[in-house]
mmCIF file with all atom_site columns, C-alpha atoms in Angstrom:
data_model
loop_
_atom_site.group_PDB
_atom_site.id
_atom_site.type_symbol
_atom_site.label_atom_id
_atom_site.label_alt_id
_atom_site.label_comp_id
_atom_site.label_asym_id
_atom_site.label_entity_id
_atom_site.label_seq_id
_atom_site.pdbx_PDB_ins_code
_atom_site.Cartn_x
_atom_site.Cartn_y
_atom_site.Cartn_z
_atom_site.occupancy
_atom_site.B_iso_or_equiv
_atom_site.pdbx_formal_charge
_atom_site.auth_seq_id
_atom_site.auth_comp_id
_atom_site.auth_asym_id
_atom_site.auth_atom_id
_atom_site.pdbx_PDB_model_num
ATOM 1   C CA . ALA O 1 1   ? -23.832 -109.109 89.811 1.00 53.00 ? 26  ALA O CA 1
ATOM 2   C CA . ARG O 1 2   ? -27.259 -110.297 90.849 1.00 53.00 ? 27  ARG O CA 1
ATOM 3   C CA . GLY O 1 3   ? -28.047 -106.853 92.463 1.00 55.00 ? 28  GLY O CA 1
ATOM 4   C CA . ASN O 1 4   ? -27.214 -105.167 89.201 1.00 61.00 ? 29  ASN O CA 1
ATOM 5   C CA . ALA O 1 5   ? -29.631 -107.445 87.274 1.00 57.00 ? 30  ALA O CA 1
ATOM 6   C CA . ASN O 1 6   ? -32.428 -106.723 89.742 1.00 62.00 ? 31  ASN O CA 1
ATOM 7   C CA . GLU O 1 7   ? -31.852 -102.967 89.422 1.00 59.00 ? 32  GLU O CA 1
ATOM 8   C CA . LYS O 1 8   ? -32.105 -103.239 85.642 1.00 59.00 ? 33  LYS O CA 1
ATOM 9   C CA . ASP O 1 9   ? -35.301 -105.279 85.955 1.00 56.00 ? 34  ASP O CA 1
ATOM 10  C CA . VAL O 1 10  ? -36.849 -102.640 88.306 1.00 48.00 ? 35  VAL O CA 1
ATOM 11  C CA . ALA O 1 11  ? -35.767 -99.850  86.020 1.00 49.00 ? 36  ALA O CA 1
ATOM 12  C CA . LYS O 1 12  ? -37.296 -101.743 82.987 1.00 54.00 ? 37  LYS O CA 1
ATOM 13  C CA . ASN O 1 13  ? -40.555 -102.393 84.813 1.00 52.00 ? 38  ASN O CA 1
ATOM 14  C CA . LEU O 1 14  ? -40.814 -98.731  85.885 1.00 50.00 ? 39  LEU O CA 1
ATOM 15  C CA . ALA O 1 15  ? -40.285 -97.589  82.332 1.00 55.00 ? 40  ALA O CA 1
ATOM 16  C CA . VAL O 1 16  ? -43.088 -99.946  81.116 1.00 61.00 ? 41  VAL O CA 1
ATOM 17  C CA . ASP O 1 17  ? -45.408 -98.841  83.893 1.00 84.00 ? 42  ASP O CA 1
ATOM 18  C CA . THR O 1 18  ? -44.760 -95.158  83.197 1.00 85.00 ? 43  THR O CA 1
ATOM 19  C CA . LYS O 1 19  ? -45.499 -95.684  79.480 1.00 88.00 ? 44  LYS O CA 1
ATOM 20  C CA . GLN O 1 20  ? -48.706 -97.476  80.336 1.00 91.00 ? 45  GLN O CA 1
ATOM 21  C CA . ILE O 1 21  ? -49.712 -94.503  82.534 1.00 92.00 ? 46  ILE O CA 1
ATOM 22  C CA . ALA O 1 22  ? -48.950 -92.091  79.677 1.00 94.00 ? 47  ALA O CA 1
ATOM 23  C CA . GLN O 1 23  ? -51.037 -94.283  77.212 1.00 95.00 ? 48  GLN O CA 1
ATOM 24  C CA . ARG O 1 24  ? -53.983 -94.390  79.589 1.00 95.00 ? 49  ARG O CA 1
ATOM 25  C CA . ARG O 1 25  ? -53.826 -90.631  80.218 1.00 95.00 ? 50  ARG O CA 1
ATOM 26  C CA . LEU O 1 26  ? -53.432 -89.669  76.612 1.00 97.00 ? 51  LEU O CA 1
ATOM 27  C CA . LYS O 1 27  ? -56.354 -91.868  75.493 1.00 96.00 ? 52  LYS O CA 1
ATOM 28  C CA . THR O 1 28  ? -58.563 -90.314  78.240 1.00 96.00 ? 53  THR O CA 1
ATOM 29  C CA . GLU O 1 29  ? -57.452 -86.807  77.205 1.00 95.00 ? 54  GLU O CA 1
ATOM 30  C CA . LEU O 1 30  ? -57.942 -87.379  73.555 1.00 95.00 ? 55  LEU O CA 1
ATOM 31  C CA . ALA O 1 31  ? -61.477 -88.769  74.229 1.00 95.00 ? 56  ALA O CA 1
ATOM 32  C CA . LEU O 1 32  ? -62.327 -85.639  76.318 1.00 94.00 ? 57  LEU O CA 1
ATOM 33  C CA . ILE O 1 33  ? -61.025 -83.282  73.628 1.00 94.00 ? 58  ILE O CA 1
ATOM 34  C CA . ASN O 1 34  ? -63.047 -85.154  71.018 1.00 92.00 ? 59  ASN O CA 1
ATOM 35  C CA . ARG O 1 35  ? -66.195 -85.149  73.132 1.00 93.00 ? 60  ARG O CA 1
ATOM 36  C CA . ASN O 1 36  ? -65.852 -81.506  74.432 1.00 91.00 ? 61  ASN O CA 1
ATOM 37  C CA . ALA O 1 37  ? -64.500 -79.676  71.402 1.00 88.00 ? 62  ALA O CA 1
ATOM 38  C CA . ILE O 1 38  ? -62.281 -76.674  72.138 1.00 88.00 ? 63  ILE O CA 1
ATOM 39  C CA . GLU O 1 39  ? -63.334 -73.731  69.935 1.00 89.00 ? 64  GLU O CA 1
ATOM 40  C CA . GLY O 1 40  ? -60.840 -73.221  67.090 1.00 91.00 ? 65  GLY O CA 1
ATOM 41  C CA . CYS O 1 41  ? -58.895 -76.295  67.914 1.00 94.00 ? 66  CYS O CA 1
ATOM 42  C CA . LYS O 1 42  ? -58.703 -79.680  66.106 1.00 95.00 ? 67  LYS O CA 1
ATOM 43  C CA . VAL O 1 43  ? -56.563 -82.637  67.006 1.00 96.00 ? 68  VAL O CA 1
ATOM 44  C CA . GLN O 1 44  ? -55.429 -85.671  65.120 1.00 96.00 ? 69  GLN O CA 1
ATOM 45  C CA . LEU O 1 45  ? -52.875 -88.344  65.702 1.00 97.00 ? 70  LEU O CA 1
ATOM 46  C CA . ILE O 1 46  ? -49.770 -88.433  63.489 1.00 97.00 ? 71  ILE O CA 1
ATOM 47  C CA . HIS O 1 47  ? -49.518 -91.882  61.844 1.00 97.00 ? 72  HIS O CA 1
ATOM 48  C CA . ASP O 1 48  ? -51.948 -93.234  64.476 1.00 96.00 ? 73  ASP O CA 1
ATOM 49  C CA . ASN O 1 49  ? -49.291 -92.677  67.131 1.00 97.00 ? 74  ASN O CA 1
ATOM 50  C CA . LEU O 1 50  ? -50.832 -91.736  70.487 1.00 97.00 ? 75  LEU O CA 1
ATOM 51  C CA . PHE O 1 51  ? -47.625 -89.996  71.474 1.00 98.00 ? 76  PHE O CA 1
ATOM 52  C CA . ARG O 1 52  ? -47.511 -87.670  68.424 1.00 98.00 ? 77  ARG O CA 1
ATOM 53  C CA . TRP O 1 53  ? -50.358 -85.210  67.738 1.00 98.00 ? 78  TRP O CA 1
ATOM 54  C CA . LEU O 1 54  ? -51.021 -82.689  65.095 1.00 98.00 ? 79  LEU O CA 1
ATOM 55  C CA . VAL O 1 55  ? -53.117 -79.713  66.400 1.00 97.00 ? 80  VAL O CA 1
ATOM 56  C CA . THR O 1 56  ? -54.742 -77.092  64.215 1.00 96.00 ? 81  THR O CA 1
ATOM 57  C CA . LEU O 1 57  ? -55.494 -73.708  65.974 1.00 95.00 ? 82  LEU O CA 1
ATOM 58  C CA . ASP O 1 58  ? -57.551 -71.053  64.236 1.00 96.00 ? 83  ASP O CA 1
ATOM 59  C CA . GLY O 1 59  ? -56.480 -67.509  64.807 1.00 95.00 ? 84  GLY O CA 1
ATOM 60  C CA . ALA O 1 60  ? -59.031 -65.650  67.000 1.00 93.00 ? 85  ALA O CA 1
ATOM 61  C CA . ASP O 1 61  ? -61.207 -62.898  65.625 1.00 94.00 ? 86  ASP O CA 1
ATOM 62  C CA . GLU O 1 62  ? -60.096 -59.359  66.097 1.00 95.00 ? 87  GLU O CA 1
ATOM 63  C CA . THR O 1 63  ? -56.445 -60.358  66.598 1.00 96.00 ? 88  THR O CA 1
ATOM 64  C CA . PRO O 1 64  ? -53.436 -60.140  64.098 1.00 97.00 ? 89  PRO O CA 1
ATOM 65  C CA . TYR O 1 65  ? -53.911 -63.962  63.791 1.00 97.00 ? 90  TYR O CA 1
ATOM 66  C CA . GLU O 1 66  ? -57.528 -63.728  62.546 1.00 96.00 ? 91  GLU O CA 1
ATOM 67  C CA . GLY O 1 67  ? -58.026 -65.914  59.495 1.00 95.00 ? 92  GLY O CA 1
ATOM 68  C CA . GLY O 1 68  ? -54.917 -67.839  60.018 1.00 97.00 ? 93  GLY O CA 1
ATOM 69  C CA . ARG O 1 69  ? -54.695 -71.573  60.609 1.00 97.00 ? 94  ARG O CA 1
ATOM 70  C CA . PHE O 1 70  ? -51.744 -72.656  62.713 1.00 97.00 ? 95  PHE O CA 1
ATOM 71  C CA . LEU O 1 71  ? -50.351 -76.169  62.876 1.00 97.00 ? 96  LEU O CA 1
ATOM 72  C CA . LEU O 1 72  ? -48.685 -77.437  66.000 1.00 97.00 ? 97  LEU O CA 1
ATOM 73  C CA . ARG O 1 73  ? -46.804 -80.679  66.621 1.00 97.00 ? 98  ARG O CA 1
ATOM 74  C CA . VAL O 1 74  ? -47.056 -82.144  70.078 1.00 97.00 ? 99  VAL O CA 1
ATOM 75  C CA . ILE O 1 75  ? -44.766 -84.992  71.083 1.00 97.00 ? 100 ILE O CA 1
ATOM 76  C CA . PHE O 1 76  ? -45.390 -86.646  74.401 1.00 96.00 ? 101 PHE O CA 1
ATOM 77  C CA . PRO O 1 77  ? -42.544 -88.417  76.216 1.00 95.00 ? 102 PRO O CA 1
ATOM 78  C CA . PRO O 1 78  ? -43.143 -91.950  77.568 1.00 93.00 ? 103 PRO O CA 1
ATOM 79  C CA . SER O 1 79  ? -43.138 -90.419  81.036 1.00 92.00 ? 104 SER O CA 1
ATOM 80  C CA . TYR O 1 80  ? -46.095 -88.167  80.273 1.00 94.00 ? 105 TYR O CA 1
ATOM 81  C CA . PRO O 1 81  ? -47.736 -86.572  82.238 1.00 93.00 ? 106 PRO O CA 1
ATOM 82  C CA . PHE O 1 82  ? -44.845 -86.371  84.705 1.00 91.00 ? 107 PHE O CA 1
ATOM 83  C CA . ASP O 1 83  ? -42.617 -84.799  81.977 1.00 92.00 ? 108 ASP O CA 1
ATOM 84  C CA . GLU O 1 84  ? -43.802 -82.033  79.678 1.00 92.00 ? 109 GLU O CA 1
ATOM 85  C CA . PRO O 1 85  ? -44.817 -82.593  76.158 1.00 94.00 ? 110 PRO O CA 1
ATOM 86  C CA . LYS O 1 86  ? -42.827 -80.923  73.375 1.00 95.00 ? 111 LYS O CA 1
ATOM 87  C CA . VAL O 1 87  ? -45.073 -78.352  71.771 1.00 95.00 ? 112 VAL O CA 1
ATOM 88  C CA . GLU O 1 88  ? -43.943 -76.591  68.600 1.00 95.00 ? 113 GLU O CA 1
ATOM 89  C CA . PHE O 1 89  ? -45.529 -74.532  65.894 1.00 96.00 ? 114 PHE O CA 1
ATOM 90  C CA . ILE O 1 90  ? -45.111 -75.967  62.466 1.00 97.00 ? 115 ILE O CA 1
ATOM 91  C CA . THR O 1 91  ? -46.696 -72.830  61.010 1.00 97.00 ? 116 THR O CA 1
ATOM 92  C CA . ARG O 1 92  ? -44.474 -69.816  61.592 1.00 96.00 ? 117 ARG O CA 1
ATOM 93  C CA . ILE O 1 93  ? -45.892 -67.298  63.969 1.00 97.00 ? 118 ILE O CA 1
ATOM 94  C CA . TYR O 1 94  ? -44.821 -63.873  65.103 1.00 97.00 ? 119 TYR O CA 1
ATOM 95  C CA . HIS O 1 95  ? -45.424 -63.997  68.880 1.00 97.00 ? 120 HIS O CA 1
ATOM 96  C CA . CYS O 1 96  ? -43.495 -63.051  71.967 1.00 96.00 ? 121 CYS O CA 1
ATOM 97  C CA . ASN O 1 97  ? -44.235 -66.347  73.706 1.00 94.00 ? 122 ASN O CA 1
ATOM 98  C CA . VAL O 1 98  ? -42.851 -68.493  70.818 1.00 95.00 ? 123 VAL O CA 1
ATOM 99  C CA . ARG O 1 99  ? -39.082 -68.913  70.259 1.00 91.00 ? 124 ARG O CA 1
ATOM 100 C CA . ASN O 1 100 ? -37.639 -71.298  67.713 1.00 90.00 ? 125 ASN O CA 1
ATOM 101 C CA . ASN O 1 101 ? -41.195 -72.499  67.055 1.00 89.00 ? 126 ASN O CA 1
ATOM 102 C CA . ARG O 1 102 ? -41.429 -73.784  70.661 1.00 88.00 ? 127 ARG O CA 1
ATOM 103 C CA . VAL O 1 103 ? -43.990 -72.726  73.084 1.00 86.00 ? 128 VAL O CA 1
ATOM 104 C CA . CYS O 1 104 ? -44.792 -73.338  76.766 1.00 72.00 ? 129 CYS O CA 1
ATOM 105 C CA . GLU O 1 105 ? -41.383 -74.801  77.640 1.00 73.00 ? 130 GLU O CA 1
ATOM 106 C CA . GLY O 1 106 ? -40.820 -75.260  81.273 1.00 73.00 ? 131 GLY O CA 1
ATOM 107 C CA . ARG O 1 107 ? -44.358 -74.371  82.257 1.00 74.00 ? 132 ARG O CA 1
ATOM 108 C CA . TRP O 1 108 ? -45.945 -77.780  82.376 1.00 84.00 ? 133 TRP O CA 1
ATOM 109 C CA . SER O 1 109 ? -47.644 -79.256  85.415 1.00 87.00 ? 134 SER O CA 1
ATOM 110 C CA . PRO O 1 110 ? -48.884 -82.890  85.520 1.00 88.00 ? 135 PRO O CA 1
ATOM 111 C CA . VAL O 1 111 ? -52.230 -81.652  87.013 1.00 90.00 ? 136 VAL O CA 1
ATOM 112 C CA . CYS O 1 112 ? -53.000 -79.785  83.766 1.00 89.00 ? 137 CYS O CA 1
ATOM 113 C CA . SER O 1 113 ? -54.701 -81.550  80.893 1.00 90.00 ? 138 SER O CA 1
ATOM 114 C CA . ILE O 1 114 ? -53.466 -81.266  77.347 1.00 92.00 ? 139 ILE O CA 1
ATOM 115 C CA . GLY O 1 115 ? -56.809 -79.662  76.496 1.00 92.00 ? 140 GLY O CA 1
ATOM 116 C CA . GLN O 1 116 ? -56.109 -76.962  79.078 1.00 91.00 ? 141 GLN O CA 1
ATOM 117 C CA . LEU O 1 117 ? -52.782 -76.478  77.450 1.00 91.00 ? 142 LEU O CA 1
ATOM 118 C CA . PHE O 1 118 ? -54.333 -75.963  73.946 1.00 92.00 ? 143 PHE O CA 1
ATOM 119 C CA . LEU O 1 119 ? -56.757 -73.464  75.372 1.00 92.00 ? 144 LEU O CA 1
ATOM 120 C CA . SER O 1 120 ? -53.858 -71.621  77.050 1.00 91.00 ? 145 SER O CA 1
ATOM 121 C CA . ILE O 1 121 ? -52.070 -71.412  73.761 1.00 93.00 ? 146 ILE O CA 1
ATOM 122 C CA . ARG O 1 122 ? -55.119 -70.118  72.000 1.00 92.00 ? 147 ARG O CA 1
ATOM 123 C CA . LEU O 1 123 ? -55.664 -67.584  74.793 1.00 92.00 ? 148 LEU O CA 1
ATOM 124 C CA . MET O 1 124 ? -51.978 -66.571  74.617 1.00 93.00 ? 149 MET O CA 1
ATOM 125 C CA . MET O 1 125 ? -52.594 -65.776  70.941 1.00 94.00 ? 150 MET O CA 1
ATOM 126 C CA . ILE O 1 126 ? -55.222 -63.297  72.034 1.00 94.00 ? 151 ILE O CA 1
ATOM 127 C CA . SER O 1 127 ? -53.421 -61.860  75.072 1.00 94.00 ? 152 SER O CA 1
ATOM 128 C CA . PRO O 1 128 ? -49.683 -62.559  75.140 1.00 94.00 ? 153 PRO O CA 1
ATOM 129 C CA . ASP O 1 129 ? -47.876 -63.276  78.406 1.00 92.00 ? 154 ASP O CA 1
ATOM 130 C CA . LEU O 1 130 ? -45.431 -60.374  78.277 1.00 93.00 ? 155 LEU O CA 1
ATOM 131 C CA . GLU O 1 131 ? -43.791 -61.079  81.637 1.00 91.00 ? 156 GLU O CA 1
ATOM 132 C CA . ASN O 1 132 ? -42.696 -64.502  80.447 1.00 89.00 ? 157 ASN O CA 1
ATOM 133 C CA . ALA O 1 133 ? -41.764 -63.602  76.885 1.00 92.00 ? 158 ALA O CA 1
ATOM 134 C CA . ALA O 1 134 ? -39.599 -66.156  75.089 1.00 92.00 ? 159 ALA O CA 1
ATOM 135 C CA . SER O 1 135 ? -38.784 -63.489  72.440 1.00 94.00 ? 160 SER O CA 1
ATOM 136 C CA . PRO O 1 136 ? -38.202 -60.305  74.487 1.00 94.00 ? 161 PRO O CA 1
ATOM 137 C CA . ASN O 1 137 ? -37.712 -58.114  71.319 1.00 96.00 ? 162 ASN O CA 1
ATOM 138 C CA . ILE O 1 138 ? -41.237 -59.019  70.140 1.00 96.00 ? 163 ILE O CA 1
ATOM 139 C CA . ALA O 1 139 ? -42.598 -58.342  73.569 1.00 96.00 ? 164 ALA O CA 1
ATOM 140 C CA . LYS O 1 140 ? -40.905 -54.914  73.643 1.00 97.00 ? 165 LYS O CA 1
ATOM 141 C CA . LEU O 1 141 ? -42.367 -54.063  70.275 1.00 97.00 ? 166 LEU O CA 1
ATOM 142 C CA . TYR O 1 142 ? -45.812 -55.042  71.555 1.00 97.00 ? 167 TYR O CA 1
ATOM 143 C CA . LEU O 1 143 ? -45.441 -52.777  74.521 1.00 96.00 ? 168 LEU O CA 1
ATOM 144 C CA . THR O 1 144 ? -43.916 -49.789  72.769 1.00 97.00 ? 169 THR O CA 1
ATOM 145 C CA . GLU O 1 145 ? -45.251 -49.875  69.237 1.00 97.00 ? 170 GLU O CA 1
ATOM 146 C CA . ARG O 1 146 ? -48.370 -51.941  69.319 1.00 97.00 ? 171 ARG O CA 1
ATOM 147 C CA . LYS O 1 147 ? -49.447 -51.079  65.789 1.00 98.00 ? 172 LYS O CA 1
ATOM 148 C CA . ALA O 1 148 ? -46.115 -51.991  64.275 1.00 98.00 ? 173 ALA O CA 1
ATOM 149 C CA . HIS O 1 149 ? -46.199 -55.318  66.271 1.00 98.00 ? 174 HIS O CA 1
ATOM 150 C CA . ASP O 1 150 ? -49.755 -56.156  65.071 1.00 98.00 ? 175 ASP O CA 1
ATOM 151 C CA . ASP O 1 151 ? -48.898 -55.212  61.457 1.00 98.00 ? 176 ASP O CA 1
ATOM 152 C CA . MET O 1 152 ? -45.880 -57.680  61.580 1.00 98.00 ? 177 MET O CA 1
ATOM 153 C CA . ALA O 1 153 ? -47.968 -60.391  63.202 1.00 98.00 ? 178 ALA O CA 1
ATOM 154 C CA . ARG O 1 154 ? -50.666 -59.879  60.583 1.00 97.00 ? 179 ARG O CA 1
ATOM 155 C CA . GLU O 1 155 ? -48.068 -59.960  57.832 1.00 98.00 ? 180 GLU O CA 1
ATOM 156 C CA . TRP O 1 156 ? -46.727 -63.297  59.129 1.00 97.00 ? 181 TRP O CA 1
ATOM 157 C CA . THR O 1 157 ? -50.218 -64.659  59.442 1.00 98.00 ? 182 THR O CA 1
ATOM 158 C CA . ASP O 1 158 ? -50.983 -63.615  55.872 1.00 97.00 ? 183 ASP O CA 1
ATOM 159 C CA . ARG O 1 159 ? -47.735 -65.128  54.616 1.00 97.00 ? 184 ARG O CA 1
ATOM 160 C CA . TYR O 1 160 ? -47.555 -68.441  56.628 1.00 97.00 ? 185 TYR O CA 1
ATOM 161 C CA . ALA O 1 161 ? -50.969 -69.223  58.007 1.00 96.00 ? 186 ALA O CA 1
ATOM 162 C CA . ARG O 1 162 ? -53.547 -68.428  55.290 1.00 89.00 ? 187 ARG O CA 1
ATOM 163 C CA . CYS O 1 163 ? -55.316 -71.328  53.698 1.00 75.00 ? 188 CYS O CA 1
ATOM 164 C CA . ASN O 1 164 ? -56.520 -69.689  50.517 1.00 51.00 ? 189 ASN O CA 1
#
């Protein structure tokens, strides 16, 4: 019975240590993002919770997303950076690398910073990763009928991401 209690204590201490690592890392990354702004990207905490962020990405010029403002919710697990954050678009977007509002699933590495992730998402909106499409039908349309794809993406941007 004593062995079981020790295992529970060790597990509890590891969980606390992991959460402290996550808090330190998130504070550092948030400070870096605030100090070195990423073009077209704004970050704020949701209810002052370091593990829940609201990100605003502006659609890049000369893309179907131009003029759009896209909101993303980022939820960090207590085991961050060892486990990936959950990144989802709140604003609907027509994009081959987004499925069920989720983006970048299964592609996280602890050596990446969250700022790099936001930059990657913004770049993905300029140049989609067709080889790793989360929505193959959208990728196919992009490849075979680019104008129809861009018209649809522009329509969704107008409908869901304009701040008029």
